[in-house]
Amino acid sequence: MSETPRSRETGGDTSTGLPQRRTGPAFAHTPHRSDGRSPQTPRGARQPDPGGRPGTIPPVPGRPAILLLLLSLPGLALTTWQVLVSGPLLTPDERLSRALVRTVPDAVTERLSDLGNAPVAVPVLLLAMAYSVRRSRAWAPALTAGLAMALVPAVIVPLKEWTARPGPLEPWAAGYFPSGHTATSAVAYIGAALLISPYARRPWPTAIALLLTAATATGLILRGWHWPLDVLASCFLCTPLLLAVAHAVRRTVRPSA
């Protein structure tokens, strides 16, 4: 029995001919979301996560967030342990502080340090929380940011009492580790930036928040109100709190076009 060659037009021929690009109407169609919103990715496809499973919209936290979390928790534990046992990290920390303290006029560094005062920083976060609720009609991101700020004194005050570290200019005092002003400024300013960034067309909120936090930390070190290690520990402490805020924003808020 002779076999009749099949046409290449049929789906049975998989062994001959080069693959051709298909340009039919099915491939020119751009799918639309059922809720009327424009697709989040080209042709509306969701990107898979590293495990190959369909991603969500908004995307789930990626490797940078996990890496930050893995660095911050051991970093906080290490710095706290070094302060408790007067470990070797305190020697370069104290040398760096002595080299930097009052190299800038106090009038400047005191103003920078004041950025971490609760009456200055917390209202910024409260305004951002209200703006986020108004724009997104969702409470989760704002409540997460508020909880993060409430956790700052709840965690830092016991750490100060536990470590009882003296200050650079006040060796008779205790309770300088970690820096409460640094933590307050970080959660307030960066948290506020995370809440309003989905509605900003440029990344200026994040840039301003990082600048304000860095200015606070710099002022505290140069004025002699905190050791550099105090400030670093506060940054480690705030990272998980801010990652939680970022996650709540990604899950709830869709950026404006």
mmCIF file of C-alpha atoms in Angstrom:
data_model
loop_
_atom_site.group_PDB
_atom_site.id
_atom_site.type_symbol
_atom_site.label_atom_id
_atom_site.label_comp_id
_atom_site.label_asym_id
_atom_site.label_seq_id
_atom_site.Cartn_x
_atom_site.Cartn_y
_atom_site.Cartn_z
ATOM 1 C CA MET A 1 0.000 0.000 0.000
ATOM 2 C CA SER A 2 1.399 3.348 -1.009
ATOM 3 C CA GLU A 3 1.365 6.181 1.483
ATOM 4 C CA THR A 4 -0.044 9.456 0.305
ATOM 5 C CA PRO A 5 2.176 12.330 1.396
ATOM 6 C CA ARG A 6 0.414 14.659 3.728
ATOM 7 C CA SER A 7 0.267 18.326 3.007
ATOM 8 C CA ARG A 8 2.410 20.598 5.166
ATOM 9 C CA GLU A 9 -0.755 22.508 5.877
ATOM 10 C CA THR A 10 -1.921 19.763 8.243
ATOM 11 C CA GLY A 11 -0.755 19.294 11.852
ATOM 12 C CA GLY A 12 0.607 15.757 11.217
ATOM 13 C CA ASP A 13 3.909 16.772 9.626
ATOM 14 C CA THR A 14 6.429 17.379 12.398
ATOM 15 C CA SER A 15 9.523 16.000 10.736
ATOM 16 C CA THR A 16 10.060 18.153 7.654
ATOM 17 C CA GLY A 17 10.324 21.830 6.934
ATOM 18 C CA LEU A 18 11.530 24.731 9.013
ATOM 19 C CA PRO A 19 9.216 26.243 11.581
ATOM 20 C CA GLN A 20 7.383 29.234 10.177
ATOM 21 C CA ARG A 21 6.145 32.244 12.076
ATOM 22 C CA ARG A 22 2.395 32.274 12.286
ATOM 23 C CA THR A 23 0.702 35.585 11.661
ATOM 24 C CA GLY A 24 -2.952 34.645 11.845
ATOM 25 C CA PRO A 25 -5.541 36.713 13.661
ATOM 26 C CA ALA A 26 -5.197 34.563 16.784
ATOM 27 C CA PHE A 27 -1.592 35.727 17.210
ATOM 28 C CA ALA A 28 -2.385 39.363 16.529
ATOM 29 C CA HIS A 29 -5.061 39.437 19.196
ATOM 30 C CA THR A 30 -4.191 41.136 22.460
ATOM 31 C CA PRO A 31 -6.202 39.672 25.335
ATOM 32 C CA HIS A 32 -8.111 41.923 27.657
ATOM 33 C CA ARG A 33 -8.657 41.514 31.360
ATOM 34 C CA SER A 34 -12.167 40.696 32.486
ATOM 35 C CA ASP A 35 -12.198 43.754 34.767
ATOM 36 C CA GLY A 36 -11.473 46.117 31.880
ATOM 37 C CA ARG A 37 -7.916 46.990 32.959
ATOM 38 C CA SER A 38 -5.064 46.917 30.497
ATOM 39 C CA PRO A 39 -2.759 43.865 30.611
ATOM 40 C CA GLN A 40 0.096 44.177 33.105
ATOM 41 C CA THR A 41 2.599 42.446 30.808
ATOM 42 C CA PRO A 42 2.949 42.205 26.986
ATOM 43 C CA ARG A 43 -0.055 40.303 25.579
ATOM 44 C CA GLY A 44 -1.418 40.042 29.085
ATOM 45 C CA ALA A 45 0.772 37.127 30.076
ATOM 46 C CA ARG A 46 1.793 36.638 33.680
ATOM 47 C CA GLN A 47 5.421 36.028 34.325
ATOM 48 C CA PRO A 48 6.241 32.799 36.169
ATOM 49 C CA ASP A 49 8.096 32.875 39.432
ATOM 50 C CA PRO A 50 11.477 31.099 39.845
ATOM 51 C CA GLY A 51 9.557 27.857 40.546
ATOM 52 C CA GLY A 52 7.769 28.017 37.208
ATOM 53 C CA ARG A 53 4.346 28.741 38.690
ATOM 54 C CA PRO A 54 2.198 31.544 37.268
ATOM 55 C CA GLY A 55 2.980 34.836 38.952
ATOM 56 C CA THR A 56 0.485 37.073 40.617
ATOM 57 C CA ILE A 57 -0.480 40.630 39.874
ATOM 58 C CA PRO A 58 1.166 42.583 41.481
ATOM 59 C CA PRO A 59 4.304 40.405 41.507
ATOM 60 C CA VAL A 60 5.425 38.624 44.632
ATOM 61 C CA PRO A 61 8.655 39.716 46.355
ATOM 62 C CA GLY A 62 11.741 38.592 44.522
ATOM 63 C CA ARG A 63 15.273 37.686 45.376
ATOM 64 C CA PRO A 64 16.417 41.193 46.428
ATOM 65 C CA ALA A 65 13.805 41.285 49.201
ATOM 66 C CA ILE A 66 14.753 37.819 50.415
ATOM 67 C CA LEU A 67 18.435 38.742 50.323
ATOM 68 C CA LEU A 68 17.814 41.893 52.353
ATOM 69 C CA LEU A 69 15.899 39.885 54.914
ATOM 70 C CA LEU A 70 18.641 37.275 55.168
ATOM 71 C CA LEU A 71 21.239 40.000 55.712
ATOM 72 C CA SER A 72 19.297 42.182 58.138
ATOM 73 C CA LEU A 73 18.328 39.622 60.769
ATOM 74 C CA PRO A 74 21.817 38.127 61.233
ATOM 75 C CA GLY A 75 23.242 41.663 61.047
ATOM 76 C CA LEU A 76 21.064 42.812 63.931
ATOM 77 C CA ALA A 77 21.919 39.710 65.931
ATOM 78 C CA LEU A 78 25.656 40.155 65.301
ATOM 79 C CA THR A 79 25.789 43.836 66.244
ATOM 80 C CA THR A 80 23.705 43.249 69.372
ATOM 81 C CA TRP A 81 25.951 40.384 70.434
ATOM 82 C CA GLN A 82 29.077 42.490 69.911
ATOM 83 C CA VAL A 83 27.701 45.248 72.117
ATOM 84 C CA LEU A 84 26.669 42.803 74.835
ATOM 85 C CA VAL A 85 30.083 41.087 75.009
ATOM 86 C CA SER A 86 32.206 44.160 74.141
ATOM 87 C CA GLY A 87 33.393 42.326 71.044
ATOM 88 C CA PRO A 88 36.112 43.263 68.552
ATOM 89 C CA LEU A 89 33.729 45.219 66.327
ATOM 90 C CA LEU A 90 33.465 47.915 68.984
ATOM 91 C CA THR A 91 37.111 48.967 68.559
ATOM 92 C CA PRO A 92 36.841 50.178 64.917
ATOM 93 C CA ASP A 93 33.392 51.514 65.707
ATOM 94 C CA GLU A 94 34.734 53.740 68.465
ATOM 95 C CA ARG A 95 37.739 54.832 66.418
ATOM 96 C CA LEU A 96 35.503 55.859 63.529
ATOM 97 C CA SER A 97 33.255 57.794 65.877
ATOM 98 C CA ARG A 98 36.151 59.714 67.433
ATOM 99 C CA ALA A 99 37.406 60.621 63.960
ATOM 100 C CA LEU A 100 34.015 61.968 62.873
ATOM 101 C CA VAL A 101 32.450 63.542 65.944
ATOM 102 C CA ARG A 102 32.064 67.322 65.646
ATOM 103 C CA THR A 103 33.894 67.603 62.348
ATOM 104 C CA VAL A 104 30.790 69.516 61.232
ATOM 105 C CA PRO A 105 29.309 72.402 63.238
ATOM 106 C CA ASP A 106 26.791 71.326 65.859
ATOM 107 C CA ALA A 107 24.187 73.710 64.459
ATOM 108 C CA VAL A 108 24.132 71.650 61.260
ATOM 109 C CA THR A 109 24.271 68.162 62.736
ATOM 110 C CA GLU A 110 21.603 68.956 65.334
ATOM 111 C CA ARG A 111 19.187 70.009 62.603
ATOM 112 C CA LEU A 112 19.906 66.810 60.700
ATOM 113 C CA SER A 113 19.399 64.709 63.809
ATOM 114 C CA ASP A 114 16.066 66.411 64.481
ATOM 115 C CA LEU A 115 14.707 64.800 61.305
ATOM 116 C CA GLY A 116 14.444 61.622 63.352
ATOM 117 C CA ASN A 117 12.300 63.170 66.076
ATOM 118 C CA ALA A 118 8.854 61.586 66.274
ATOM 119 C CA PRO A 119 6.984 64.947 66.055
ATOM 120 C CA VAL A 120 8.801 65.613 62.777
ATOM 121 C CA ALA A 121 8.862 62.195 61.098
ATOM 122 C CA VAL A 122 5.629 60.528 62.214
ATOM 123 C CA PRO A 123 3.270 63.177 60.721
ATOM 124 C CA VAL A 124 4.898 62.545 57.333
ATOM 125 C CA LEU A 125 3.967 58.884 57.576
ATOM 126 C CA LEU A 126 0.435 59.697 58.756
ATOM 127 C CA LEU A 127 -0.138 61.948 55.742
ATOM 128 C CA ALA A 128 1.146 59.227 53.411
ATOM 129 C CA MET A 129 -1.134 56.684 55.093
ATOM 130 C CA ALA A 130 -4.161 58.916 54.527
ATOM 131 C CA TYR A 131 -3.167 59.531 50.919
ATOM 132 C CA SER A 132 -2.720 55.808 50.287
ATOM 133 C CA VAL A 133 -6.174 54.966 51.672
ATOM 134 C CA ARG A 134 -7.759 57.735 49.622
ATOM 135 C CA ARG A 135 -6.147 56.626 46.369
ATOM 136 C CA SER A 136 -6.303 52.851 46.743
ATOM 137 C CA ARG A 137 -9.499 52.491 48.812
ATOM 138 C CA ALA A 138 -7.550 49.822 50.719
ATOM 139 C CA TRP A 139 -6.472 49.890 54.339
ATOM 140 C CA ALA A 140 -3.877 47.097 54.376
ATOM 141 C CA PRO A 141 -0.804 49.099 53.221
ATOM 142 C CA ALA A 142 -1.525 52.026 55.560
ATOM 143 C CA LEU A 143 -2.209 49.781 58.536
ATOM 144 C CA THR A 144 0.982 47.811 57.864
ATOM 145 C CA ALA A 145 2.997 51.036 57.815
ATOM 146 C CA GLY A 146 1.358 52.181 61.040
ATOM 147 C CA LEU A 147 2.099 48.851 62.697
ATOM 148 C CA ALA A 148 5.726 49.078 61.555
ATOM 149 C CA MET A 149 6.073 52.459 63.225
ATOM 150 C CA ALA A 150 4.433 51.187 66.422
ATOM 151 C CA LEU A 151 6.919 48.308 66.532
ATOM 152 C CA VAL A 152 9.915 50.667 66.468
ATOM 153 C CA PRO A 153 9.734 51.737 70.140
ATOM 154 C CA ALA A 154 8.342 48.343 71.151
ATOM 155 C CA VAL A 155 11.551 46.680 69.940
ATOM 156 C CA ILE A 156 14.154 49.408 70.456
ATOM 157 C CA VAL A 157 13.341 50.354 74.056
ATOM 158 C CA PRO A 158 13.940 46.819 75.403
ATOM 159 C CA LEU A 159 17.136 46.558 73.336
ATOM 160 C CA LYS A 160 18.399 49.820 74.819
ATOM 161 C CA GLU A 161 17.739 48.602 78.342
ATOM 162 C CA TRP A 162 19.267 45.195 77.630
ATOM 163 C CA THR A 163 22.497 46.409 76.016
ATOM 164 C CA ALA A 164 22.939 49.578 78.165
ATOM 165 C CA ARG A 165 25.601 50.952 75.841
ATOM 166 C CA PRO A 166 27.106 54.328 76.820
ATOM 167 C CA GLY A 167 27.195 57.210 74.371
ATOM 168 C CA PRO A 168 30.215 58.656 72.530
ATOM 169 C CA LEU A 169 30.092 61.929 74.481
ATOM 170 C CA GLU A 170 28.319 60.637 77.584
ATOM 171 C CA PRO A 171 30.166 57.571 78.908
ATOM 172 C CA TRP A 172 28.264 57.848 82.187
ATOM 173 C CA ALA A 173 24.905 57.418 80.415
ATOM 174 C CA ALA A 174 23.415 54.244 78.936
ATOM 175 C CA GLY A 175 20.827 53.184 76.375
ATOM 176 C CA TYR A 176 22.321 54.299 73.081
ATOM 177 C CA PHE A 177 22.047 51.013 71.171
ATOM 178 C CA PRO A 178 20.289 50.900 68.764
ATOM 179 C CA SER A 179 19.443 54.385 67.481
ATOM 180 C CA GLY A 180 15.773 55.205 67.917
ATOM 181 C CA HIS A 181 16.021 58.352 65.800
ATOM 182 C CA THR A 182 17.460 56.408 62.869
ATOM 183 C CA ALA A 183 14.732 53.776 63.083
ATOM 184 C CA THR A 184 12.006 56.403 63.348
ATOM 185 C CA SER A 185 13.241 58.312 60.316
ATOM 186 C CA ALA A 186 13.702 55.151 58.232
ATOM 187 C CA VAL A 187 10.247 53.728 58.899
ATOM 188 C CA ALA A 188 8.520 57.112 58.618
ATOM 189 C CA TYR A 189 10.180 58.462 55.482
ATOM 190 C CA ILE A 190 10.818 55.249 53.549
ATOM 191 C CA GLY A 191 7.456 53.853 54.636
ATOM 192 C CA ALA A 192 5.759 57.023 53.363
ATOM 193 C CA ALA A 193 7.629 56.723 50.074
ATOM 194 C CA LEU A 194 6.489 53.122 49.650
ATOM 195 C CA LEU A 195 2.872 54.170 50.194
ATOM 196 C CA ILE A 196 2.842 56.996 47.656
ATOM 197 C CA SER A 197 5.290 55.635 45.072
ATOM 198 C CA PRO A 198 2.608 53.714 43.109
ATOM 199 C CA TYR A 199 0.984 57.043 42.281
ATOM 200 C CA ALA A 200 4.177 58.951 41.424
ATOM 201 C CA ARG A 201 5.370 58.954 37.842
ATOM 202 C CA ARG A 202 8.993 59.336 38.923
ATOM 203 C CA PRO A 203 10.988 57.721 41.738
ATOM 204 C CA TRP A 204 11.421 60.997 43.616
ATOM 205 C CA PRO A 205 9.588 59.862 46.808
ATOM 206 C CA THR A 206 12.061 57.032 47.376
ATOM 207 C CA ALA A 207 15.044 59.245 46.615
ATOM 208 C CA ILE A 208 13.881 61.912 49.063
ATOM 209 C CA ALA A 209 13.131 59.320 51.753
ATOM 210 C CA LEU A 210 16.566 57.748 51.471
ATOM 211 C CA LEU A 211 18.176 61.201 51.584
ATOM 212 C CA LEU A 212 16.265 62.182 54.740
ATOM 213 C CA THR A 213 17.101 58.901 56.469
ATOM 214 C CA ALA A 214 20.775 59.161 55.537
ATOM 215 C CA ALA A 215 20.855 62.783 56.707
ATOM 216 C CA THR A 216 19.400 61.777 60.082
ATOM 217 C CA ALA A 217 21.920 58.978 60.567
ATOM 218 C CA THR A 218 24.819 61.206 59.516
ATOM 219 C CA GLY A 219 23.772 63.972 61.876
ATOM 220 C CA LEU A 220 23.529 61.558 64.808
ATOM 221 C CA ILE A 221 27.035 60.194 64.209
ATOM 222 C CA LEU A 222 28.704 63.557 63.554
ATOM 223 C CA ARG A 223 27.043 65.182 66.557
ATOM 224 C CA GLY A 224 28.229 62.361 68.812
ATOM 225 C CA TRP A 225 24.763 61.259 69.866
ATOM 226 C CA HIS A 226 25.251 57.720 68.513
ATOM 227 C CA TRP A 227 28.018 55.352 67.537
ATOM 228 C CA PRO A 228 28.061 54.218 63.883
ATOM 229 C CA LEU A 229 27.186 50.699 65.039
ATOM 230 C CA ASP A 230 24.057 52.040 66.745
ATOM 231 C CA VAL A 231 22.884 53.474 63.448
ATOM 232 C CA LEU A 232 23.777 50.352 61.484
ATOM 233 C CA ALA A 233 21.822 48.145 63.889
ATOM 234 C CA SER A 234 18.743 50.345 63.441
ATOM 235 C CA CYS A 235 18.985 49.940 59.676
ATOM 236 C CA PHE A 236 19.081 46.162 60.122
ATOM 237 C CA LEU A 237 16.095 46.340 62.466
ATOM 238 C CA CYS A 238 13.995 48.453 60.101
ATOM 239 C CA THR A 239 14.569 46.341 57.008
ATOM 240 C CA PRO A 240 12.014 43.595 57.816
ATOM 241 C CA LEU A 241 9.455 46.225 58.823
ATOM 242 C CA LEU A 242 9.841 48.101 55.555
ATOM 243 C CA LEU A 243 9.780 44.887 53.526
ATOM 244 C CA ALA A 244 6.420 44.104 55.115
ATOM 245 C CA VAL A 245 5.112 47.524 54.051
ATOM 246 C CA ALA A 246 6.420 47.021 50.514
ATOM 247 C CA HIS A 247 4.769 43.606 50.333
ATOM 248 C CA ALA A 248 1.417 45.022 51.469
ATOM 249 C CA VAL A 249 1.651 47.749 48.841
ATOM 250 C CA ARG A 250 2.479 45.285 46.058
ATOM 251 C CA ARG A 251 -0.418 43.029 46.971
ATOM 252 C CA THR A 252 -2.994 45.777 47.238
ATOM 253 C CA VAL A 253 -2.082 48.749 45.115
ATOM 254 C CA ARG A 254 -1.765 48.781 41.352
ATOM 255 C CA PRO A 255 0.466 51.581 39.998
ATOM 256 C CA SER A 256 -1.272 54.287 38.032
ATOM 257 C CA ALA A 257 -0.617 54.389 34.305
#
